[in-house]
Amino acid sequence: MKAIRYLARWRQAREMALTPAEQASPPARRPYDLRHAAVSGWLNAGVPVTQVAEWAGHSVRVCLLVYARCISGGDEAARRRIDAALAAESETPEVSLAPEPADSHPRPIRRQPETTGLDRTPPDITLAEPEPTTGPELEL
């Protein structure tokens, strides 16, 4: 379907489904507007940007470039989380400085996160080879 016909059908559907006041509002003026509203809502609800990017199907970099200006009101919530973390930290009992036996806590196996596959986006950057250095250059 051509874009012009698609948008005409979209407008007809809006007229049939929405009140005149709803039709005059910016959300859903175009199908993309619904996506933009959803992604902005997720970010403002505190969903981690990594999860939002995965749901939206693009990289974290693109998500932040496009939607960073839409995130609002997070300052106060972030301050409360920091205060709660600091309060919890000050309430923890003193920890013994005596070394523990080496085998008392098994070490977790850490793996690189999966960056490709069905619900994964590729990394934002590729690592470039470092340029060889010949030594310090001093300009006097």
GROMACS .gro file of N, CA and C in nm, residues 28 34 36 54 80-81 100 102 117 129 132:
model
   33
   28ALA      N    1  -0.112   0.988   1.799
   28ALA     CA    2  -0.174   0.904   1.696
   28ALA      C    3  -0.213   0.980   1.571
   34LEU      N    4   0.217   0.678   1.784
   34LEU     CA    5   0.184   0.579   1.886
   34LEU      C    6   0.311   0.514   1.941
   36HIS      N    7   0.615   0.643   1.936
   36HIS     CA    8   0.688   0.745   2.011
   36HIS      C    9   0.628   0.763   2.150
   54GLU      N   10   1.555  -0.262   2.352
   54GLU     CA   11   1.530  -0.397   2.300
   54GLU      C   12   1.385  -0.410   2.254
   80ARG      N   13   1.577   1.000   4.549
   80ARG     CA   14   1.520   0.913   4.653
   80ARG      C   15   1.590   0.777   4.655
   81ARG      N   16   1.620   0.722   4.536
   81ARG     CA   17   1.690   0.593   4.532
   81ARG      C   18   1.830   0.605   4.591
  100GLU      N   19   3.870  -1.424   5.460
  100GLU     CA   20   3.789  -1.545   5.457
  100GLU      C   21   3.866  -1.655   5.386
  102ALA      N   22   3.967  -1.915   5.112
  102ALA     CA   23   3.955  -1.897   4.967
  102ALA      C   24   3.835  -1.969   4.909
  117GLY      N   25   2.110  -1.226   1.787
  117GLY     CA   26   2.013  -1.332   1.802
  117GLY      C   27   1.873  -1.276   1.795
  129GLU      N   28   4.115  -0.085   1.597
  129GLU     CA   29   4.249  -0.123   1.639
  129GLU      C   30   4.322   0.003   1.686
  132PRO      N   31   4.940   0.237   1.639
  132PRO     CA   32   5.070   0.208   1.702
  132PRO      C   33   5.138   0.337   1.744
   0.00000   0.00000   0.00000
